């Protein structure tokens, strides 16, 4: 049985952009100037700083806004990267049986190492930084996309309409872009919403451990990491980025085709 | 025969993982030895690090040496502690194993609680549980407990009570995923004509549960449990860091911070081994429960 494309109402796809937009607007309206103010360290919420301040007296709302934008952008970029890695690999595997064995074997192998451990292994070998984080997360991220796409391609092989298009003399490029990819898209996009949540989760965890993004780049993960040290003095430093990640994951989860979507189509 | 083949496949996967972990440092654009030696190291220091990491040997020779280490059960020598990696990992195993077991048991319990809720509220709770990462829930729980609950330890291992917070933190997201699958399955089975006929003809609820509902639900539940172990291993690293538990995760993170390559490689290989072994166990159990899978 092939997975069905998710039923999507209009409200769902706009939820993510709305979240990002609200974040940007909030930060722009109420974020302070972001300067270090050692006289106002670790303050709770007040009129001047709606979210409070961090350990260097910086406005938390502004950091939250910048960090959220960075976290979400990074997650979206990584998800796109995973998909652009997985799709060509699936196409190659579909074409050549030798490649198929190699690619599926590699996927099985990489999938048997838990994602966080795989990323930690790579981060132990690479120089710390954004590039390393991207490589570490891309190494295993393509697998679900490649497997799904390959599965669907195998089903499409027996599809009469594709054969008809081929017999009518359509070239390989035309068939791929006009007939095959459009049929793969819903499935891959559904997987992408799940993948987006997974990327946010793992990236946050790595940054929290201090091996992801550098601490000077505000992201929800790095804010959690630096807020941890001041937890008992001021929980606000931890609460806001935590809530941000929670909201992002909820939004990604709500968008995912859950059991309630199946069978209603 | 089937079980034997599955075991062979799992073993082959593990050998592949081991090969991959060993070869990976050589595939990277930058020399890991240079990064490990630090920014100000001279050529001599870098060469020394390369030798320690076994990167100075040709690939096949290095693989042979590593295989010999593996067969002797040492997994190489840690650069930082100058002791066999397997010994260091064994030191952290009891803590990690206990944490994983408690978290898994607790998550199974919580999953039934979450799945028992009626449609609307249950769904919301499940979604919230799934969206609560260990590194958000953990510190917030730690803060709340440290402030308001005297007597419950929040860091380190001090008796049984110190397992409550870490295992609860780990269990919540796991329970959310399980509950989602459980409630979907339960709903489907409850409405099946066969079960409705049983109910109408007066089969007592205990028997209905034992003979129909539980067996029908346990297959998918087991699958989710098996798949969750990967997430559990990753989450355990975080939970151990948050609650200062001296387990495998802490050893792995220490190895990462000090660029102790053999230690990190050994820990990752153990993680993969645990994951593959569990998958194998789940497959076998499913065969026992459901003859169709066999």
Coordinates of C-alpha atoms in Angstrom, one line a residue:
Chain A
X1 CA 0.0 0.0 0.0
X2 CA 1.4 3.4 -0.9
X3 CA 1.1 6.2 1.6
X4 CA -1.6 8.6 0.6
X5 CA -1.0 12.3 0.0
X6 CA -2.2 14.3 3.0
X7 CA -5.5 16.1 2.9
X8 CA -4.7 19.7 3.3
X9 CA -7.1 22.5 4.3
X10 CA -6.2 26.1 3.6
X11 CA -5.5 26.9 7.2
X12 CA -2.6 24.5 7.6
X13 CA 0.0 25.6 5.1
X14 CA -0.3 29.2 6.2
X15 CA 0.3 28.4 9.9
X16 CA 4.1 28.3 9.5
X17 CA 4.5 31.6 7.6
X18 CA 2.1 33.1 10.1
X19 CA 4.3 32.0 13.0
X20 CA 7.4 33.4 11.3
X21 CA 5.6 36.7 10.5
X22 CA 4.3 37.1 14.0
X23 CA 7.8 36.5 15.3
X24 CA 9.3 39.1 13.1
X25 CA 6.6 41.6 13.8
X26 CA 6.8 41.2 17.6
X27 CA 10.6 41.6 17.6
X28 CA 10.4 44.7 15.4
X29 CA 7.7 46.3 17.4
X30 CA 8.9 45.6 20.9
X31 CA 12.6 44.4 20.7
X32 CA 15.0 46.7 22.4
X33 CA 18.2 47.9 20.7
X34 CA 20.0 44.7 21.6
X35 CA 22.9 46.4 23.3
X36 CA 24.7 44.9 26.3
X37 CA 23.6 46.6 29.5
X38 CA 25.4 45.1 32.5
X39 CA 23.4 47.1 34.9
X40 CA 20.2 45.3 33.8
X41 CA 21.2 41.7 33.9
X42 CA 18.8 38.8 34.2
X43 CA 15.7 40.9 34.8
X44 CA 12.2 39.6 34.7
X45 CA 9.6 40.9 32.2
X46 CA 9.0 44.6 32.5
X47 CA 7.6 47.4 30.4
X48 CA 11.0 48.2 29.0
X49 CA 11.9 44.6 28.3
X50 CA 8.8 42.6 27.7
X51 CA 10.5 39.2 27.9
X52 CA 13.1 40.4 30.4
X53 CA 16.9 40.5 29.8
X54 CA 19.6 37.8 29.6
X55 CA 22.9 37.4 31.5
X56 CA 24.5 40.4 29.7
X57 CA 21.5 42.6 30.0
X58 CA 20.4 42.2 26.4
X59 CA 16.7 42.3 25.6
X60 CA 15.4 38.8 25.5
X61 CA 12.6 39.5 23.1
X62 CA 15.0 40.8 20.5
X63 CA 17.2 37.7 21.0
X64 CA 14.2 35.5 20.9
X65 CA 13.1 37.1 17.6
X66 CA 16.5 36.8 16.0
X67 CA 17.1 33.3 17.4
X68 CA 13.7 32.1 16.2
X69 CA 14.2 33.5 12.7
X70 CA 17.6 31.8 12.6
X71 CA 16.4 28.4 14.0
X72 CA 13.4 28.3 11.6
X73 CA 15.4 29.4 8.5
X74 CA 18.1 26.9 9.3
X75 CA 15.5 24.1 9.7
X76 CA 13.8 25.1 6.4
X77 CA 17.1 25.2 4.5
X78 CA 18.2 21.9 5.9
X79 CA 14.9 20.2 5.0
X80 CA 15.2 21.6 1.5
X81 CA 18.8 20.3 1.4
X82 CA 17.7 16.8 2.6
X83 CA 15.1 16.7 -0.1
X84 CA 17.4 17.8 -2.9
X85 CA 19.9 15.1 -1.8
X86 CA 17.3 12.4 -1.5
X87 CA 15.4 12.9 -4.7
X88 CA 18.4 12.5 -7.2
X89 CA 19.6 9.5 -5.2
X90 CA 16.2 7.9 -5.5
X91 CA 16.1 8.6 -9.2
X92 CA 19.6 7.1 -9.6
X93 CA 18.7 4.1 -7.6
X94 CA 15.6 3.7 -9.7
X95 CA 17.6 3.7 -12.9
X96 CA 20.5 1.4 -12.1
X97 CA 20.1 -1.8 -10.1
X98 CA 23.7 -1.6 -9.0
X99 CA 23.3 1.9 -7.6
X100 CA 20.0 0.8 -6.0
X101 CA 21.7 -1.8 -3.9
X102 CA 24.5 0.6 -3.0
X103 CA 22.2 3.5 -2.0
X104 CA 19.7 1.4 -0.1
X105 CA 22.5 -0.3 1.7
X106 CA 24.0 3.0 2.7
X107 CA 20.6 4.2 3.8
X108 CA 20.1 1.0 6.0
X109 CA 23.6 1.5 7.4
X110 CA 23.2 5.2 8.3
X111 CA 19.6 4.7 9.6
X112 CA 20.9 2.2 12.1
X113 CA 22.9 4.9 13.8
X114 CA 20.6 7.1 15.9
X115 CA 20.4 10.6 14.3
X116 CA 21.9 12.5 17.3
X117 CA 24.7 10.0 17.7
X118 CA 25.6 10.3 14.0
X119 CA 25.6 14.1 14.2
X120 CA 27.8 13.9 17.3
X121 CA 30.3 11.6 15.6
X122 CA 30.7 14.1 12.7
X123 CA 30.9 17.1 15.0
X124 CA 33.8 15.3 16.8
X125 CA 35.7 15.2 13.6
X126 CA 34.9 18.6 12.1
X127 CA 35.8 22.2 13.1
X128 CA 32.9 23.7 15.1
X129 CA 30.7 26.0 13.1
X130 CA 27.6 26.3 11.0
X131 CA 29.1 24.3 8.1
X132 CA 29.9 21.3 10.2
X133 CA 26.4 21.4 11.7
X134 CA 24.9 21.4 8.2
X135 CA 27.1 18.4 7.1
X136 CA 26.4 16.5 10.3
X137 CA 22.6 16.9 9.9
X138 CA 22.6 16.3 6.1
X139 CA 24.5 13.0 6.4
X140 CA 21.4 11.0 7.6
X141 CA 18.6 13.4 6.7
X142 CA 18.1 12.4 3.1
X143 CA 17.2 8.8 3.9
X144 CA 13.4 9.1 4.4
X145 CA 13.1 11.2 1.2
X146 CA 15.1 8.8 -0.9
X147 CA 13.2 5.7 0.4
X148 CA 9.8 7.3 -0.1
X149 CA 10.6 8.6 -3.5
X150 CA 12.1 5.3 -4.6
X151 CA 9.0 3.4 -3.3
X152 CA 6.7 5.7 -5.3
X153 CA 8.9 5.5 -8.4
X154 CA 8.6 1.7 -8.3
X155 CA 4.9 2.0 -8.2
X156 CA 4.8 4.5 -11.0
X157 CA 6.9 2.1 -13.2
X158 CA 3.8 0.1 -13.8
X159 CA 1.6 3.1 -14.4
X160 CA -0.1 3.0 -17.8
X161 CA -0.4 6.7 -18.3
X162 CA 3.4 7.1 -18.0
X163 CA 3.9 4.4 -20.6
X164 CA 1.4 6.1 -22.8
X165 CA 3.3 9.4 -22.5
X166 CA 6.5 7.5 -23.4
X167 CA 4.9 5.9 -26.4
X168 CA 3.7 9.3 -27.6
X169 CA 7.4 10.2 -27.9
X170 CA 7.9 12.4 -24.8
X171 CA 11.6 12.8 -23.9
X172 CA 13.1 11.7 -20.6
X173 CA 13.3 15.3 -19.3
X174 CA 9.7 16.0 -20.1
X175 CA 8.5 12.8 -18.5
X176 CA 10.5 13.5 -15.4
X177 CA 9.5 17.1 -14.8
X178 CA 5.9 17.1 -16.2
X179 CA 4.7 13.6 -15.2
X180 CA 6.9 12.0 -12.5
X181 CA 7.9 14.8 -10.2
X182 CA 4.4 16.3 -9.8
X183 CA 3.2 12.9 -8.6
X184 CA 6.1 12.6 -6.2
X185 CA 5.7 16.1 -4.8
X186 CA 2.7 15.6 -2.4
X187 CA 4.4 12.7 -0.7
X188 CA 7.7 14.4 -0.3
X189 CA 6.2 17.6 1.0
X190 CA 4.2 15.6 3.5
X191 CA 7.5 14.0 4.6
X192 CA 9.1 17.4 4.7
X193 CA 6.7 18.7 7.4
X194 CA 7.7 15.8 9.5
X195 CA 11.3 16.3 8.6
X196 CA 11.2 20.0 9.5
X197 CA 10.1 19.2 13.1
X198 CA 12.8 16.6 13.4
X199 CA 15.5 19.0 12.2
X200 CA 14.3 21.7 14.6
X201 CA 14.4 19.1 17.4
X202 CA 17.9 17.8 16.7
X203 CA 19.4 21.2 15.9
X204 CA 18.1 22.6 19.2
X205 CA 19.5 19.6 21.1
X206 CA 22.9 20.0 19.5
X207 CA 23.0 23.7 20.2
X208 CA 21.8 23.1 23.7
X209 CA 24.7 20.8 24.3
X210 CA 27.0 23.5 23.0
X211 CA 28.2 21.6 19.9
X212 CA 25.8 23.1 17.3
X213 CA 25.7 26.7 16.5
X214 CA 28.3 29.0 18.1
X215 CA 26.9 30.7 21.3
X216 CA 27.2 34.2 19.8
X217 CA 24.8 33.3 17.0
X218 CA 21.4 33.6 18.8
X219 CA 19.2 30.6 18.1
X220 CA 16.6 29.0 20.3
X221 CA 19.0 26.2 21.0
X222 CA 21.9 28.4 21.9
X223 CA 19.7 30.6 24.1
X224 CA 18.6 27.5 25.9
X225 CA 22.2 26.5 26.4
X226 CA 23.3 29.9 27.8
X227 CA 20.1 30.2 29.9
X228 CA 20.7 26.9 31.5
X229 CA 23.5 28.3 33.7
X230 CA 21.2 31.0 35.1
X231 CA 18.1 28.8 35.5
X232 CA 17.7 29.2 39.2
X233 CA 18.2 33.0 39.1
X234 CA 16.0 33.7 36.1
X235 CA 14.0 31.0 34.4
X236 CA 12.9 33.5 31.8
X237 CA 16.1 33.1 29.8
X238 CA 15.1 29.5 29.3
X239 CA 11.4 29.7 29.2
X240 CA 11.0 31.8 26.1
X241 CA 13.2 29.9 23.7
X242 CA 11.7 26.7 25.2
X243 CA 8.2 27.9 24.4
X244 CA 9.4 28.9 20.9
X245 CA 10.7 25.4 20.1
X246 CA 7.6 23.9 21.6
X247 CA 5.3 26.1 19.4
X248 CA 7.4 25.3 16.3
X249 CA 7.2 21.6 16.9
X250 CA 3.5 21.8 17.6
X251 CA 2.9 23.7 14.4
X252 CA 5.0 21.1 12.5
X253 CA 3.1 18.3 14.2
X254 CA -0.3 19.8 13.6
X255 CA 0.6 20.0 9.9
X256 CA 1.7 16.4 9.7
X257 CA -0.8 13.9 8.3
X258 CA -1.9 12.3 11.5
X259 CA -4.1 9.3 11.9
X260 CA -7.1 11.5 11.8
X261 CA -6.4 12.4 8.2
X262 CA -6.2 8.9 6.9
X263 CA -9.2 7.3 5.4
X264 CA -11.1 10.5 5.0
X265 CA -9.2 11.7 1.9
Chain B
X1 CA 15.7 -20.1 9.8
X2 CA 14.1 -16.7 9.4
X3 CA 15.4 -15.6 12.7
X4 CA 18.9 -16.7 11.7
X5 CA 18.7 -14.8 8.5
X6 CA 17.5 -11.7 10.3
X7 CA 20.4 -12.0 12.8
X8 CA 22.8 -12.3 9.9
X9 CA 21.5 -9.2 8.2
X10 CA 21.7 -7.3 11.5
X11 CA 25.3 -8.4 12.0
X12 CA 26.2 -7.4 8.4
X13 CA 24.6 -3.9 9.1
X14 CA 26.7 -3.6 12.2
X15 CA 29.9 -4.5 10.4
X16 CA 28.9 -1.9 7.8
X17 CA 28.5 0.7 10.6
X18 CA 31.8 -0.2 12.1
X19 CA 33.5 0.1 8.6
X20 CA 31.8 3.5 8.1
X21 CA 32.8 4.8 11.5
X22 CA 36.4 3.8 10.9
X23 CA 36.7 5.1 7.4
X24 CA 34.8 8.4 7.9
X25 CA 37.7 10.4 9.4
X26 CA 39.6 9.8 6.2
X27 CA 36.9 10.9 3.9
X28 CA 36.6 14.4 5.4
X29 CA 38.2 17.4 3.6
X30 CA 40.1 18.5 6.7
X31 CA 42.5 16.3 8.7
X32 CA 40.8 15.5 12.0
X33 CA 44.2 15.1 13.6
X34 CA 45.0 18.8 12.9
X35 CA 41.7 19.9 14.4
X36 CA 42.2 17.7 17.4
X37 CA 45.8 19.0 18.0
X38 CA 44.5 22.5 18.1
X39 CA 45.1 25.7 16.2
X40 CA 48.6 26.4 17.5
X41 CA 50.0 22.9 17.1
X42 CA 53.2 22.4 15.0
X43 CA 53.7 19.6 12.4
X44 CA 55.3 17.3 15.0
X45 CA 52.3 17.5 17.3
X46 CA 49.9 16.9 14.4
X47 CA 51.9 13.9 13.3
X48 CA 51.8 12.6 16.9
X49 CA 48.0 13.0 17.0
X50 CA 47.7 11.3 13.6
X51 CA 49.6 8.3 14.9
X52 CA 47.5 8.1 18.1
X53 CA 44.3 8.2 16.0
X54 CA 45.7 5.5 13.7
X55 CA 45.3 7.8 10.7
X56 CA 49.0 7.5 9.7
X57 CA 48.5 3.9 8.6
X58 CA 47.1 2.9 5.2
X59 CA 43.4 2.2 5.3
X60 CA 43.5 -1.6 5.2
X61 CA 46.2 -1.8 7.9
X62 CA 44.3 0.6 10.1
X63 CA 41.1 -1.4 9.6
X64 CA 43.0 -4.6 10.5
X65 CA 44.4 -3.0 13.7
X66 CA 40.9 -1.8 14.6
X67 CA 39.3 -5.2 13.9
X68 CA 41.9 -6.8 16.2
X69 CA 41.0 -4.3 19.0
X70 CA 37.4 -5.1 18.5
X71 CA 37.9 -8.8 18.7
X72 CA 39.9 -8.4 21.9
X73 CA 36.9 -6.4 23.2
X74 CA 39.0 -3.2 23.7
X75 CA 37.7 -0.9 21.0
X76 CA 41.0 1.0 20.8
X77 CA 42.6 3.2 23.4
X78 CA 41.1 6.5 24.6
X79 CA 43.4 9.4 23.8
X80 CA 42.4 11.3 27.0
X81 CA 42.3 8.5 29.6
X82 CA 44.9 6.2 28.0
X83 CA 42.7 3.2 28.9
X84 CA 40.8 0.8 26.7
X85 CA 37.6 2.4 25.4
X86 CA 35.4 -0.6 26.3
X87 CA 36.4 -0.3 30.0
X88 CA 35.5 3.4 30.1
X89 CA 32.1 2.7 28.3
X90 CA 31.4 -0.2 30.7
X91 CA 31.8 2.2 33.5
X92 CA 28.9 4.3 32.2
X93 CA 26.7 1.5 31.1
X94 CA 24.8 0.7 34.3
X95 CA 23.6 4.3 34.7
X96 CA 22.5 4.6 31.0
X97 CA 20.8 1.2 31.0
X98 CA 18.9 2.0 34.2
X99 CA 17.8 5.4 32.8
X100 CA 16.7 3.8 29.5
X101 CA 14.7 1.1 31.2
X102 CA 12.9 3.4 33.6
X103 CA 12.2 5.9 30.9
X104 CA 10.8 3.2 28.6
X105 CA 8.6 1.6 31.3
X106 CA 7.3 5.0 32.4
X107 CA 6.6 6.0 28.8
X108 CA 4.5 2.8 28.3
X109 CA 2.5 3.7 31.4
X110 CA 2.1 7.3 30.3
X111 CA 1.1 6.3 26.8
X112 CA -1.9 4.4 28.1
X113 CA -3.0 7.4 30.2
X114 CA -2.7 9.7 27.2
X115 CA -4.4 7.2 24.9
X116 CA -7.3 6.7 27.3
X117 CA -8.4 10.4 27.0
X118 CA -11.4 11.0 24.8
X119 CA -10.9 12.4 21.3
X120 CA -10.4 16.2 21.7
X121 CA -8.4 16.5 24.9
X122 CA -6.4 13.4 24.4
X123 CA -5.3 14.5 21.0
X124 CA -4.1 17.9 22.3
X125 CA -2.2 16.3 25.2
X126 CA -0.6 13.8 22.8
X127 CA 0.5 16.6 20.5
X128 CA 1.9 18.6 23.4
X129 CA 3.8 15.6 24.7
X130 CA 5.3 14.9 21.3
X131 CA 6.3 18.5 21.0
X132 CA 8.1 18.6 24.4
X133 CA 11.8 18.1 23.7
X134 CA 13.9 16.7 26.5
X135 CA 16.1 19.8 26.6
X136 CA 13.0 22.1 27.1
X137 CA 11.1 19.9 29.5
X138 CA 14.2 18.9 31.5
X139 CA 15.5 22.3 32.6
X140 CA 12.0 23.6 33.3
X141 CA 11.2 20.6 35.5
X142 CA 14.5 21.0 37.2
X143 CA 13.8 24.6 37.9
X144 CA 10.3 23.9 39.3
X145 CA 11.4 20.9 41.4
X146 CA 14.5 22.6 42.7
X147 CA 12.4 25.6 43.8
X148 CA 9.3 23.9 45.2
X149 CA 9.9 20.2 46.0
X150 CA 12.5 19.7 48.8
X151 CA 14.1 16.3 49.0
X152 CA 13.8 15.3 45.4
X153 CA 17.3 15.2 43.9
X154 CA 17.7 17.1 40.7
X155 CA 21.3 16.2 39.8
X156 CA 23.6 13.1 40.1
X157 CA 22.7 9.6 41.3
X158 CA 21.5 9.6 44.9
X159 CA 19.2 6.7 45.4
X160 CA 16.0 5.8 43.6
X161 CA 14.4 9.2 43.8
X162 CA 17.1 10.7 41.5
X163 CA 15.8 8.6 38.6
X164 CA 12.3 10.2 38.7
X165 CA 13.0 13.5 37.0
X166 CA 15.3 12.2 34.2
X167 CA 13.2 9.3 33.3
X168 CA 10.0 11.3 33.3
X169 CA 11.6 13.9 31.1
X170 CA 12.7 11.2 28.6
X171 CA 9.4 9.4 28.8
X172 CA 7.0 12.3 28.0
X173 CA 7.8 12.7 24.2
X174 CA 8.1 8.9 23.8
X175 CA 4.7 8.5 25.5
X176 CA 3.2 11.0 23.1
X177 CA 4.2 9.1 20.0
X178 CA 3.1 5.8 21.5
X179 CA -0.2 7.2 22.6
X180 CA -0.9 8.5 19.1
X181 CA -0.5 5.1 17.6
X182 CA -2.3 3.4 20.4
X183 CA -5.4 5.6 20.3
X184 CA -5.6 5.3 16.5
X185 CA -5.4 1.5 16.7
X186 CA -7.8 1.2 19.6
X187 CA -10.4 3.3 17.8
X188 CA -10.1 1.2 14.7
X189 CA -10.3 -2.1 16.5
X190 CA -13.2 -1.0 18.8
X191 CA -15.3 -0.3 15.8
X192 CA -14.6 -3.6 14.0
X193 CA -17.7 -5.8 13.4
X194 CA -16.1 -8.8 15.1
X195 CA -15.6 -7.0 18.4
X196 CA -19.0 -5.4 18.2
X197 CA -20.5 -8.9 17.8
X198 CA -18.5 -10.1 20.8
X199 CA -19.7 -7.2 22.9
X200 CA -23.3 -7.7 21.8
X201 CA -23.2 -11.4 22.7
X202 CA -22.0 -10.6 26.2
X203 CA -18.3 -11.5 26.2
X204 CA -16.9 -10.0 29.4
X205 CA -14.7 -6.9 29.0
X206 CA -11.7 -8.6 30.5
X207 CA -11.7 -11.4 28.0
X208 CA -12.4 -8.9 25.2
X209 CA -9.3 -7.0 26.2
X210 CA -7.1 -10.0 26.7
X211 CA -8.2 -12.0 23.6
X212 CA -8.8 -9.2 21.1
X213 CA -7.8 -5.6 21.9
X214 CA -4.4 -6.2 23.4
X215 CA -3.1 -8.5 20.7
X216 CA -4.4 -6.2 18.0
X217 CA -2.8 -3.2 19.5
X218 CA 0.5 -4.7 20.6
X219 CA 2.0 -5.2 17.1
X220 CA 2.0 -1.5 16.1
X221 CA 2.8 -0.5 19.6
X222 CA 5.9 -2.7 19.6
X223 CA 7.0 -1.3 16.2
X224 CA 6.8 2.3 17.6
X225 CA 8.7 1.2 20.7
X226 CA 11.5 -0.3 18.6
X227 CA 11.7 2.8 16.4
X228 CA 11.8 5.0 19.5
X229 CA 14.9 3.5 20.8
X230 CA 17.0 5.7 18.4
X231 CA 15.3 8.8 19.8
X232 CA 15.7 7.5 23.3
X233 CA 19.5 7.1 22.9
X234 CA 19.8 10.6 21.6
X235 CA 17.5 11.9 24.3
X236 CA 19.5 10.1 27.0
X237 CA 22.6 12.0 26.0
X238 CA 20.6 15.2 26.7
X239 CA 19.0 14.0 29.8
X240 CA 22.3 12.9 31.3
X241 CA 23.8 16.3 30.5
X242 CA 20.8 18.1 32.1
X243 CA 20.6 16.0 35.3
X244 CA 24.4 15.3 35.6
X245 CA 24.1 11.5 35.4
X246 CA 27.4 9.8 34.8
X247 CA 26.3 7.6 31.9
X248 CA 27.4 6.8 28.4
X249 CA 26.0 10.1 27.1
X250 CA 28.3 12.1 29.4
X251 CA 31.3 9.9 28.3
X252 CA 30.4 10.6 24.7
X253 CA 30.1 14.4 25.3
X254 CA 33.4 14.4 27.2
X255 CA 35.1 12.6 24.3
X256 CA 33.6 15.1 21.9
X257 CA 34.9 18.1 23.9
X258 CA 38.4 16.7 24.2
X259 CA 38.4 15.4 20.6
X260 CA 38.9 11.9 21.8
X261 CA 38.2 10.1 18.6
X262 CA 38.4 6.4 19.6
X263 CA 36.1 7.1 22.6
X264 CA 33.5 8.8 20.4
X265 CA 33.8 6.1 17.8
X266 CA 33.3 3.4 20.4
X267 CA 30.3 5.1 22.0
X268 CA 28.6 5.6 18.6
X269 CA 29.3 1.9 17.7
X270 CA 27.7 0.8 21.0
X271 CA 24.7 3.0 20.3
X272 CA 24.2 1.5 16.8
X273 CA 24.6 -1.9 18.3
X274 CA 21.9 -1.3 20.9
X275 CA 19.6 0.0 18.2
X276 CA 20.1 -2.8 15.8
X277 CA 19.8 -5.4 18.5
X278 CA 16.5 -3.9 19.7
X279 CA 15.1 -3.9 16.2
X280 CA 16.0 -7.6 15.9
X281 CA 14.3 -8.3 19.2
X282 CA 11.2 -6.4 18.2
X283 CA 11.0 -8.3 14.9
X284 CA 11.3 -11.6 16.8
X285 CA 8.6 -10.6 19.3
X286 CA 6.3 -9.6 16.6
X287 CA 6.7 -12.9 15.0
X288 CA 5.7 -14.5 18.3
X289 CA 2.6 -12.3 18.6
X290 CA 1.4 -12.3 15.1
X291 CA 1.8 -15.4 13.0
X292 CA 1.2 -13.3 9.8
X293 CA 4.5 -11.6 10.2
X294 CA 6.5 -14.9 10.5

